[in-house]
Short mmCIF file of C-alpha atoms and ligand atoms in Angstrom, two decimals:
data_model
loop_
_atom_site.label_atom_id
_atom_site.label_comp_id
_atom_site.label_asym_id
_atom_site.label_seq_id
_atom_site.Cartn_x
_atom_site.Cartn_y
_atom_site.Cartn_z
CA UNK A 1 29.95 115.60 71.39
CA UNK A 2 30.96 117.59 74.67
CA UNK A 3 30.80 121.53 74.61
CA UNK A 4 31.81 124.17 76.97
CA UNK A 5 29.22 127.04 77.99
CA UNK A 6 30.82 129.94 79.54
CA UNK A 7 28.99 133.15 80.41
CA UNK A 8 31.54 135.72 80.43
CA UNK A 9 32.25 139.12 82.67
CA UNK A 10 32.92 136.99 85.60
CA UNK A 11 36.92 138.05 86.73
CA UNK A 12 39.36 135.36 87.40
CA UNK A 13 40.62 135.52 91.65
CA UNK A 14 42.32 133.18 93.89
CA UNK A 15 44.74 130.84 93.91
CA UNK A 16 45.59 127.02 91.94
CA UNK A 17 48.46 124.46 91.33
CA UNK A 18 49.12 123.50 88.06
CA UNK A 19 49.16 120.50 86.65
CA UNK A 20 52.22 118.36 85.17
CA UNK A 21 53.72 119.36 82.07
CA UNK A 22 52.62 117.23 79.04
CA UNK A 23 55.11 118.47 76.63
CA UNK A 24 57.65 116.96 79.45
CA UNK A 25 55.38 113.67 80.47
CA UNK A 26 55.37 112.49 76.97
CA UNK A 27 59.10 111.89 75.74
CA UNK A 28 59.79 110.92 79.64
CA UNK A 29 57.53 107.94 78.95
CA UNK A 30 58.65 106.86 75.85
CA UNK A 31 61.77 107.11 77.70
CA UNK A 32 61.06 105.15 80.28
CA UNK A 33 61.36 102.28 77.38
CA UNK A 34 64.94 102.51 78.47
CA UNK A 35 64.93 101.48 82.32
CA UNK A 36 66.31 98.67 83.60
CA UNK A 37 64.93 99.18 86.98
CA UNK A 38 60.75 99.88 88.32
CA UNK A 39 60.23 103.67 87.81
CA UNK A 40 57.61 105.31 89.32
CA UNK A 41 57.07 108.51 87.16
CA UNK A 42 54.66 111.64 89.02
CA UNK A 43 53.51 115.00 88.22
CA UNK A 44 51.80 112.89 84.75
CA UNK A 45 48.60 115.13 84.01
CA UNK A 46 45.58 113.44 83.14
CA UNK A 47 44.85 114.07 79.41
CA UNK A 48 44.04 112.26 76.32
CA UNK A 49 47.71 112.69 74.98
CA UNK A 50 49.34 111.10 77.68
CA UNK A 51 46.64 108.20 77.44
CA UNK A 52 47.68 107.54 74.21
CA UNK A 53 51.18 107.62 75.31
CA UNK A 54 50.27 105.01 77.83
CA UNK A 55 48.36 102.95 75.21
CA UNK A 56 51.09 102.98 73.17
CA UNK A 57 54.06 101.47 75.82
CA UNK A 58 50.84 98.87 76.92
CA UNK A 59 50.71 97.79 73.29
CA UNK A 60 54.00 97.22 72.60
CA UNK A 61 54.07 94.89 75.97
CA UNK A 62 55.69 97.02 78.69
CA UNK A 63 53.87 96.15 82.26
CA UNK A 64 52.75 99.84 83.40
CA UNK A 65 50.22 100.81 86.12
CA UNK A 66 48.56 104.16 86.17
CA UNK A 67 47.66 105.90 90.11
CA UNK A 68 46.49 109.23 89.60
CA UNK A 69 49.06 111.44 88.62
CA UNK A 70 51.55 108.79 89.02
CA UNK A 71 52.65 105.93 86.15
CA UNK A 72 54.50 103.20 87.37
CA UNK A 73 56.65 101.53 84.96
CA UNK A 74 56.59 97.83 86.28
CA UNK A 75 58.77 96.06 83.58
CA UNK A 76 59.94 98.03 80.68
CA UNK A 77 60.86 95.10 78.30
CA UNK A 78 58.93 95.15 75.24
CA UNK A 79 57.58 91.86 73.01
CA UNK A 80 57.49 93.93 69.88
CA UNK A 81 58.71 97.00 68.42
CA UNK A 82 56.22 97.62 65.60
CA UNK A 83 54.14 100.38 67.30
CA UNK A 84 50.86 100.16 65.98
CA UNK A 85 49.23 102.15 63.59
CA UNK A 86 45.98 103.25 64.78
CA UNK A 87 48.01 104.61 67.70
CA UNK A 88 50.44 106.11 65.81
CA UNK A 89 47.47 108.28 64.36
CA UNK A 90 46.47 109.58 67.55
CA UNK A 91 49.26 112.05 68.19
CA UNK A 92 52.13 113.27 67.02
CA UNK A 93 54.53 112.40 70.36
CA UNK A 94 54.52 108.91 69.22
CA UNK A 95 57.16 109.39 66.86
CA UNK A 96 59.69 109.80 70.77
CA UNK A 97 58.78 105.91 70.31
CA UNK A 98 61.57 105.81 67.65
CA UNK A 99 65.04 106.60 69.52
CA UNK A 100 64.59 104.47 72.81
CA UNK A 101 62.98 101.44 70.84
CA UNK A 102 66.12 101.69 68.10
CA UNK A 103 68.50 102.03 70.82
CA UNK A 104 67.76 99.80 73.15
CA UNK A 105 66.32 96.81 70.32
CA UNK A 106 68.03 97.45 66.87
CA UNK A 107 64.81 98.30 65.40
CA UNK A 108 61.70 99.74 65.09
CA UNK A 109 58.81 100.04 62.47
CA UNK A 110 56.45 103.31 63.30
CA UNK A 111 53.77 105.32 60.60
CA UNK A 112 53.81 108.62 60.14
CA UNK A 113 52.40 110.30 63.43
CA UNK A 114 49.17 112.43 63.69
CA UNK A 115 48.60 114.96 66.19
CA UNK A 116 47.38 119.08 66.39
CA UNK A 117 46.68 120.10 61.84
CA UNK A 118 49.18 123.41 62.82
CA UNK A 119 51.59 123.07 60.00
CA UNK A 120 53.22 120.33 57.82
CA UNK A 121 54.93 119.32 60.88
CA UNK A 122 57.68 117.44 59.45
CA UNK A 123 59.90 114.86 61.00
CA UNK A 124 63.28 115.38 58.42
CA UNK A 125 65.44 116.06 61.54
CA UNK A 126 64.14 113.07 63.79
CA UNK A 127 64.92 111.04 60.73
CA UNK A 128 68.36 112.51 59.90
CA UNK A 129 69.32 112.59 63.31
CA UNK A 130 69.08 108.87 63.74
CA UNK A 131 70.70 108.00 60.15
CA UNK A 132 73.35 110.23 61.59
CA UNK A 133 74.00 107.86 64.99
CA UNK A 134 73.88 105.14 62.15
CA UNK A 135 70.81 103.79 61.59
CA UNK A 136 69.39 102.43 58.32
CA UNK A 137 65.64 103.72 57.43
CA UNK A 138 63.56 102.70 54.87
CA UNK A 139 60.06 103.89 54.02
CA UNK A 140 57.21 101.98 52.58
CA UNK A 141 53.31 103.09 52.06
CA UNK A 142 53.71 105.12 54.72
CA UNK A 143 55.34 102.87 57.34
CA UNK A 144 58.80 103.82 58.11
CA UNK A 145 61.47 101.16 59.19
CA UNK A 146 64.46 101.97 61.20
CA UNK A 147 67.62 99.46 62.15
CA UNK A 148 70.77 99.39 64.10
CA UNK A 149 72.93 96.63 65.34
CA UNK A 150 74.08 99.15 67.93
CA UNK A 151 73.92 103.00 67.17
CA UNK A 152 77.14 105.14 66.98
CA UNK A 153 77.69 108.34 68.79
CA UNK A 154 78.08 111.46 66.25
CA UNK A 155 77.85 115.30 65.94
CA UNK A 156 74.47 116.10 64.74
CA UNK A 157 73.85 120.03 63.69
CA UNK A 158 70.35 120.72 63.41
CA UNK A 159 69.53 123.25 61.00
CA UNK A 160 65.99 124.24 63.28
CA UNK A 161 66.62 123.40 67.22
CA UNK A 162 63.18 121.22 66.92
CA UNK A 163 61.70 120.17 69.89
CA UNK A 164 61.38 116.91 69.31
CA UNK A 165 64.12 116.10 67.47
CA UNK A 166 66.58 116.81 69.96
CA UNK A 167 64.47 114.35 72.58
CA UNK A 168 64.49 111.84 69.97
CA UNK A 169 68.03 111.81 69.31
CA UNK A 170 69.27 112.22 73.06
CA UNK A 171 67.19 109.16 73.98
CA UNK A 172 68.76 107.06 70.98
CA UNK A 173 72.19 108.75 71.63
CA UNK A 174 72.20 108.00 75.35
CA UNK A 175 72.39 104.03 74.12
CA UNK A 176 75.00 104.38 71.32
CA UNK A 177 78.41 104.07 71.61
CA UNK A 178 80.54 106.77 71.90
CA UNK A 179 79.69 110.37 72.53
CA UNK A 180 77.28 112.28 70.37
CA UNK A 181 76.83 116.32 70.26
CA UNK A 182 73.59 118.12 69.10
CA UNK A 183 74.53 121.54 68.09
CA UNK A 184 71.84 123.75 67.93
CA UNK A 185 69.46 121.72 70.02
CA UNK A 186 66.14 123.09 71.35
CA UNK A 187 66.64 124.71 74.73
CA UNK A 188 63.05 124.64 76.00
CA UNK A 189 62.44 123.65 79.68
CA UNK A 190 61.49 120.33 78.04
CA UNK A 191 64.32 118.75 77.09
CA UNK A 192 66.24 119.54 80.86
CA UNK A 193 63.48 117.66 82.37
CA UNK A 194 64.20 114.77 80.00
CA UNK A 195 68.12 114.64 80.05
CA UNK A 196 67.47 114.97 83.97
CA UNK A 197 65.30 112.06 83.98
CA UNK A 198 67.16 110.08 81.60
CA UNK A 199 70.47 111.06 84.11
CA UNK A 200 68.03 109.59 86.75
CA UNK A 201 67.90 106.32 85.35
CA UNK A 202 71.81 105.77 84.84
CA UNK A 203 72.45 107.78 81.58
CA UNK A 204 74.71 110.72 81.11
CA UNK A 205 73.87 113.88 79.27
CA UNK A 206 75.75 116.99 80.01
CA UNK A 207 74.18 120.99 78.46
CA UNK A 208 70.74 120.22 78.04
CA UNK A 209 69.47 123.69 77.94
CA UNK A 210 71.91 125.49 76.30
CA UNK A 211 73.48 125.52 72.43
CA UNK A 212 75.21 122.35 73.00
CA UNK A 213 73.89 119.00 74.30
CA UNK A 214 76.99 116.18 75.21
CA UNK A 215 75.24 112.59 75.75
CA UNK A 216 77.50 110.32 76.68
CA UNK A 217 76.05 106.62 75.50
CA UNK A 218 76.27 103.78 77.87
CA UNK A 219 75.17 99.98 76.63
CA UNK A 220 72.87 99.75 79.46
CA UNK A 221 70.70 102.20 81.94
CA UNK A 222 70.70 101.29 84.88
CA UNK A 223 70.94 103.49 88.42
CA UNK A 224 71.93 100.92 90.58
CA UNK A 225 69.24 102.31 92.74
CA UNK A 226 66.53 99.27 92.68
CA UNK A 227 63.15 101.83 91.92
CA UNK A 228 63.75 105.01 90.52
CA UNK A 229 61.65 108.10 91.12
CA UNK A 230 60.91 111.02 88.99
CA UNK A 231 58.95 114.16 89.26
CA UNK A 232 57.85 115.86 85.95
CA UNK A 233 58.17 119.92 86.20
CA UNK A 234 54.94 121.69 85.77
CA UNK A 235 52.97 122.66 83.07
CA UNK A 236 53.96 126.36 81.75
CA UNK A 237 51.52 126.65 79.33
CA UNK A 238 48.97 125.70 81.46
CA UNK A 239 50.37 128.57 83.83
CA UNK A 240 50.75 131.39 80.90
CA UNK A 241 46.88 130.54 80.00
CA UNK A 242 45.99 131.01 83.23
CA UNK A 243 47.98 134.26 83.47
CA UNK A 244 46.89 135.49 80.32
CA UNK A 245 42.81 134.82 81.73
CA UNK A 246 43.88 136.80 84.97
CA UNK A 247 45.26 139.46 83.26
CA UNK A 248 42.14 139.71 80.48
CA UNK A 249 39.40 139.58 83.24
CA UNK A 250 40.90 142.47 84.96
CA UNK A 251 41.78 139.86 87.83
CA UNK A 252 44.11 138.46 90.77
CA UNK A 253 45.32 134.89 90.57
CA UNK A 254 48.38 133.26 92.23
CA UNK A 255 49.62 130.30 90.21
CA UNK A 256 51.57 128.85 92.96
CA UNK A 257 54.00 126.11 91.64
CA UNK A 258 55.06 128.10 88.44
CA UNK A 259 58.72 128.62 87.24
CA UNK A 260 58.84 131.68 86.54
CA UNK A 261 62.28 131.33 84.51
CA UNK A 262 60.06 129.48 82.17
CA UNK A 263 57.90 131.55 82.02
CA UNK A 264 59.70 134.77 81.19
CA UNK A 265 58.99 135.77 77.65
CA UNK A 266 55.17 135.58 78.51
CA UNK A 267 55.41 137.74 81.86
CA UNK A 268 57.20 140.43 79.79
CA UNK A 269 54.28 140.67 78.04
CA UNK A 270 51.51 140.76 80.24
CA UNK A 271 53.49 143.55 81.73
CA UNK A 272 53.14 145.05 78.31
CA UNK A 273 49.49 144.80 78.41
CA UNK A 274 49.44 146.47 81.77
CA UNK A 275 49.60 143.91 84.33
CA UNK A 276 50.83 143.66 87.37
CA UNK A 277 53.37 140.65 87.48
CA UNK A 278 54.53 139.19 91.32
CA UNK A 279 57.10 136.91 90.98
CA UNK A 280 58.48 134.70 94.12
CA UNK A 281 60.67 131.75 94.15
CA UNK A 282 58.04 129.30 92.36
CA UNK A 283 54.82 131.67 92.54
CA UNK A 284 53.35 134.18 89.97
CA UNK A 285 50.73 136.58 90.79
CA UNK A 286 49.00 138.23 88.38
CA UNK A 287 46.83 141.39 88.67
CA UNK A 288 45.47 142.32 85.38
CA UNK A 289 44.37 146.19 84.40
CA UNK A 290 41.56 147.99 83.86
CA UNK A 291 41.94 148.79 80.22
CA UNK A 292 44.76 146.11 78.05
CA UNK A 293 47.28 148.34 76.35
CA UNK A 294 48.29 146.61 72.63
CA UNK A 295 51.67 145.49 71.63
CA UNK A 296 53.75 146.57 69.03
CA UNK A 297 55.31 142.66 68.47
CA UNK A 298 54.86 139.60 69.18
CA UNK A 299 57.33 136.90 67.58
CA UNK A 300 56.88 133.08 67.95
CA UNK A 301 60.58 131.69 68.46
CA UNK A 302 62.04 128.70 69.84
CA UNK A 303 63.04 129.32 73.60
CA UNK A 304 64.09 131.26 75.55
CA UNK A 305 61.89 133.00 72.14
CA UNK A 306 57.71 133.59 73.16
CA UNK A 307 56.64 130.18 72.86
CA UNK A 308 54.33 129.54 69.77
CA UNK A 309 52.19 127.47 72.22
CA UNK A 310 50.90 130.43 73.83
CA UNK A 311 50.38 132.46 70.70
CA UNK A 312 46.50 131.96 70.03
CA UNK A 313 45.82 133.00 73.72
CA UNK A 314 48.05 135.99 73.28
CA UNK A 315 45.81 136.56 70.24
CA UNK A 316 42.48 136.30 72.22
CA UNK A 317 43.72 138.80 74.87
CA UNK A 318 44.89 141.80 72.54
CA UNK A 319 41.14 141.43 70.88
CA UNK A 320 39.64 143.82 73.58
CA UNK A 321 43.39 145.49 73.99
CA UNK A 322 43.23 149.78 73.00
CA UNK A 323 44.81 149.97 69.49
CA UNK A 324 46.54 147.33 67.27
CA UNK A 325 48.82 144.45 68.20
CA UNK A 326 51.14 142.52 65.83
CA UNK A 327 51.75 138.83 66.11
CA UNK A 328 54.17 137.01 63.65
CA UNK A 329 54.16 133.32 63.92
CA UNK A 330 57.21 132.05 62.54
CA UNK A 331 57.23 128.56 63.90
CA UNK A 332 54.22 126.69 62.54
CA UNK A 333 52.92 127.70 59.16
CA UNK A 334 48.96 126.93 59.81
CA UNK A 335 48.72 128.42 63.39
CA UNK A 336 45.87 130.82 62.73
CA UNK A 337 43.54 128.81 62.78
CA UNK A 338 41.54 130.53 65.86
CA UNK A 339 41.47 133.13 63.62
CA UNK A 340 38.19 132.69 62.17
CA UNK A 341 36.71 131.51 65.22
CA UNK A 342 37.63 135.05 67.29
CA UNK A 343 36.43 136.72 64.21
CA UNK A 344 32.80 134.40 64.97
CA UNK A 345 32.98 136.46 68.34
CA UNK A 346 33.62 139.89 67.01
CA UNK A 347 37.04 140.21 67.03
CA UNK A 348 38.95 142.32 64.39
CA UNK A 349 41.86 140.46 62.97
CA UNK A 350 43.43 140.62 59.65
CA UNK A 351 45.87 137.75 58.11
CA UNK A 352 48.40 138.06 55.82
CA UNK A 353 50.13 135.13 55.74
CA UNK A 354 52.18 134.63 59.12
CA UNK A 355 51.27 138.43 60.60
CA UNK A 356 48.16 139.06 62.26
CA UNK A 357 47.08 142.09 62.74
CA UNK A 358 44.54 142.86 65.81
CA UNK A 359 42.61 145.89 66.38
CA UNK A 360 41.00 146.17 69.77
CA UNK A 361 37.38 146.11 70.16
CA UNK A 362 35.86 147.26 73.40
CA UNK A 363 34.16 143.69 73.85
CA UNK A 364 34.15 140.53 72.22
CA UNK A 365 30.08 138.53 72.34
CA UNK A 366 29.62 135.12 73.16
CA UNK A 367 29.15 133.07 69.92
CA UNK A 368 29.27 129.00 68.73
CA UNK A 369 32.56 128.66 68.32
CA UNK A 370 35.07 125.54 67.42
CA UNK A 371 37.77 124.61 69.30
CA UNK A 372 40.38 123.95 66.09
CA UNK A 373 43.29 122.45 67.82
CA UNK A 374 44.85 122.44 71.26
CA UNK A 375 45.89 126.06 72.01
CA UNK A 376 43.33 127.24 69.65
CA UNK A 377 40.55 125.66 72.41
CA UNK A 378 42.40 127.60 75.13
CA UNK A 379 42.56 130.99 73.06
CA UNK A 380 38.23 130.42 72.68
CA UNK A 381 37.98 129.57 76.63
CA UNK A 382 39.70 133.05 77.47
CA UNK A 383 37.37 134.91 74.80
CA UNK A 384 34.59 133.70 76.10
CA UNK A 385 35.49 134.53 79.54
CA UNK A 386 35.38 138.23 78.11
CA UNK A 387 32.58 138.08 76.22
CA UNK A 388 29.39 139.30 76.82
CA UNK A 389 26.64 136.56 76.56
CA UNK A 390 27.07 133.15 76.22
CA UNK A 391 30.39 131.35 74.18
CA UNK A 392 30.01 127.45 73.22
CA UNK A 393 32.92 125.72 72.21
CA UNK A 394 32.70 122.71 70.38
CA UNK A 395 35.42 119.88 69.41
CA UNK A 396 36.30 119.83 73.28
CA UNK A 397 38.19 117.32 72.92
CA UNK A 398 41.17 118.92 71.60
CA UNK A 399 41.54 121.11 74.34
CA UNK A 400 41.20 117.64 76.52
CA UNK A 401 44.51 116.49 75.10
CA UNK A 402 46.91 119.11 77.15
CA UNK A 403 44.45 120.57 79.94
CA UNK A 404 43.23 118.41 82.73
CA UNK A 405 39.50 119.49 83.58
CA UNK A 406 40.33 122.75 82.25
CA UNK A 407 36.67 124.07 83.42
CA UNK A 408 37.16 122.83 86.44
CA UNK A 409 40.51 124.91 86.98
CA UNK A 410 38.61 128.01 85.88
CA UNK A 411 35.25 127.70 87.41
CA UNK A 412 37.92 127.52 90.52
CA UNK A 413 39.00 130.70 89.75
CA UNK A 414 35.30 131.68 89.76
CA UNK A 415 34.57 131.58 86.22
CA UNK A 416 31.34 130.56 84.86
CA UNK A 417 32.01 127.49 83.02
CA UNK A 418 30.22 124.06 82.67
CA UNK A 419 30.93 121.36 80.10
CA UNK A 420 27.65 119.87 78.56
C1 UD1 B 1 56.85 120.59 70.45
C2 UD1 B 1 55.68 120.69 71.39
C3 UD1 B 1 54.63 121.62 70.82
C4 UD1 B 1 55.23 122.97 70.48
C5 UD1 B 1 56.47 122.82 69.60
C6 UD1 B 1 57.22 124.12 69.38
C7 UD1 B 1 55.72 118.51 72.43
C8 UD1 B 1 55.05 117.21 72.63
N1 UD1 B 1 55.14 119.35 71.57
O1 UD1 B 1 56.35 120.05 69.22
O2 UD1 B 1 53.60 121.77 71.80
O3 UD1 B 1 54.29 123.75 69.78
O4 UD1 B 1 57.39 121.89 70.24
O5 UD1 B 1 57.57 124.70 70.59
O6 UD1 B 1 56.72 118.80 73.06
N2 UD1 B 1 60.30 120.55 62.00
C9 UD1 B 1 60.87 120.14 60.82
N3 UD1 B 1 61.42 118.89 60.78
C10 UD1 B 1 61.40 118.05 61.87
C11 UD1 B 1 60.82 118.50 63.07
C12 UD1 B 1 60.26 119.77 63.10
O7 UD1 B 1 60.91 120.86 59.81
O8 UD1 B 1 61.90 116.93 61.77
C13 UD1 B 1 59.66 121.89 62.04
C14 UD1 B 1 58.15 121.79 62.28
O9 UD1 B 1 57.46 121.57 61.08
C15 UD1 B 1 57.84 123.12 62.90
C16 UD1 B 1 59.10 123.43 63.71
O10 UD1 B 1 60.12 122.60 63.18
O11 UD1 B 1 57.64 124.09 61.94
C17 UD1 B 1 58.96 123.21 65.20
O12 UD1 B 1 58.71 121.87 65.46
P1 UD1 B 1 59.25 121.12 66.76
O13 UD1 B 1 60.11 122.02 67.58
O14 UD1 B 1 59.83 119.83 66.31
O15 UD1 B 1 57.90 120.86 67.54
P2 UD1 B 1 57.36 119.50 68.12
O16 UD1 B 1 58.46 118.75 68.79
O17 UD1 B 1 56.52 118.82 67.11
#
């Protein structure tokens, strides 16, 4: 099993690029079960998620090459559209599999997906949504079964503007017939990238973004352009761990292809910490303080709300912040689970059911600790950058599935990290 060592006090300078957003790679794939044409999709990071995503499209007997941080979709026409189990299992962004394989084949037979243990994480609105554009969906011993001659357009409320729901239903929706609303989709940075790609290969889907989506179906994508070409936008939450690390270690980093739009919620709080926060056209510089000043509140909420995926290494910074902090995770119901793990490294946190309560320390100390899921890792990788010793972090490979040779990025920034 792989580990990370980090000796911490080192303080995080220079300058990097970030990697490809994975929370925007992975429903463009699945999407890309709906081209007509070649694609060639870049910006893809290398990570375990997007592997699986890969896997998955391979299995189900779509012709797709992988060049570095480019996946070429050769032929998109599938032989079946069972997607198999054992993949299933591996994350929870197999479930995007479900809209593009119903719309563009009638049918599709999926398990219930896997992916980070953060919550329940419950897939009521993918499935309503696509009974809603008409589809018939049966569940058996876990297995769920979804048909549709050829899906109808509809308005679709959703009572939580989930993520994934709202790519699910604008990839079926933008192969039904007729128009179909969401109303109160998710807004997040995300889903733009996927109605622009989707627009990209011949489909139409107007407000992605704001409080209203309009998808316009069409029976078949096609662009009429012979190869299409997409670029993925990059990874924010890559870029607000990064800032977060800068502005912890008391250090100067320039994440040069950052949006920093995206990124807003996150920069108004480092600025609450203290830091110093450059912003240029698609550059952020951060310049972190001496001492971290606490903050009052901190509220998980869908975007433009602070993004719940950046919570845990929010968490790890206000550990050595002067006074008490407040976080209140209102998104996921198990998303504490760093918790225990920052209490391993001396960290003073109480729980009471979705508050946290931190009280600064003046230094955290380098401990075995476990990375517990995906942001969790990240929040462990920043403490131990702080910490005074040595910090090993076990269960790498969670952090594996959404950062690309995230040692490698740091020990860049002159941190002292090494995976063994
Ligand atoms: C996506 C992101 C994930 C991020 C999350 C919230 C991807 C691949 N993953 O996950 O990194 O943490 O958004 O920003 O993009 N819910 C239901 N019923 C459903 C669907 C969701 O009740 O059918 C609930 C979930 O249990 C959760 C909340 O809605 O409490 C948010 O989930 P959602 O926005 O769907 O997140 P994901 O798409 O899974």
């Amino acid at each position: 099993m792989e580990r990370l060592v980090i000796r911490g006090g080192n303080s995080l300078q220079g300058s990097l690029r970030v990697h490809g957003s994975k929370n925007a790679a992975l429903p463009i794939l699945a999407a890309s079960v709906l081209v007509d044409e070649p694609c060639t999709i870049s910006g893809v990071p290398n990570l375990l998620d997007i592997q699986a995503m890969i896997n998955i499209l391979k299995s189900l007997g779509m012709e797709v090459v992988q060049e570095n941080d480019r996946v070429n979709i050769l032929n998109a026409k599938v032989s079946t559209t069972n997607v198999p189990d054992e993949l299933m299992r591996k994350m929870r962004s197999s479930i995007f599999l479900m809209g593009p394989l119903l719309a563009k084949y009638g049918s599709v037979t999926v398990s219930r997906p896997g992916g980070c243990a953060i919550g329940s994480r419950r897939i009521d609105l993918h499935l309503n949504g696509l009974k809603a554009l008409g589809a018939s969906i049966i569940e058996v011993n876990g297995f769920i079964h979804c048909e549709a001659k050829r899906l109808r357009g509809a308005d679709i409320y959703l009572d939580f503007p989930s993520v994934g729901a709202t790519e699910n239903i604008m990839m079926a929706a933008s192969m039904a017939e007729g128009v179909t609303e969401i109303i109160n989709p998710a807004r997040e940075p995300e889903i733009i990238d996927l109605a622009n790609f989707i627009n990209s290969i011949g489909g139409r889907i107007e407000g992605a973004g704001t409080d209203r989506i309009t998808i316009y179906g069409k029976s078949k994508l096609n662009s009429n352009q012979g190869h299409i070409h997409y670029e993925v936008i990059s990874d924010r939450i890559v870029a607000g761990t990064i800032m977060v690390g800068a502005a912890m270690t008391n250090g100067d980093v320039i994440i040069e292809n950052a949006n920093p739009v995206y990124l807003s919620s996150v920069i108004s709080k480092l600025k609450q910490v203290g830091a110093e926060v450059i912003i240029k056209d698609h550059s952020i510089r951060v310049i972190g303080p001496k001492e971290l000043d606490k903050i009052d509140r901190i509220v998980t909420a869908p975007y433009p709300g602070f993004p719940t995926d950046m919570q845990p290494q929010l968490m790890s910074m206000l550990t050595i912040a002067k006074g008490t902090s407040i976080i209140k995770e209102s998104v996921f119901e198990e998303r504490f689970k760093h918790v225990e793990q920052l209490l391993r490294m001396g960290a003073k946190i109480n729980v009471d059911l979705n508050l946290a309560f931190i009280r600064g320390v003046e230094r955290l100390q380098g401990s075995t600790v476990k990375a517990t899921d995906l942001r969790a890792g990240a929040s462990l990788v920043l403490a131990g950058l702080v910490a005074e010793g040595e910090t090993e972090i076990e269960s790498v490979y969670h952090i594996d599935r959404g950062y690309e040779n995230i040692e490698g990025m740091f020990r860049k920034l002159g941190a002292d990290i090494t995976r063994k």
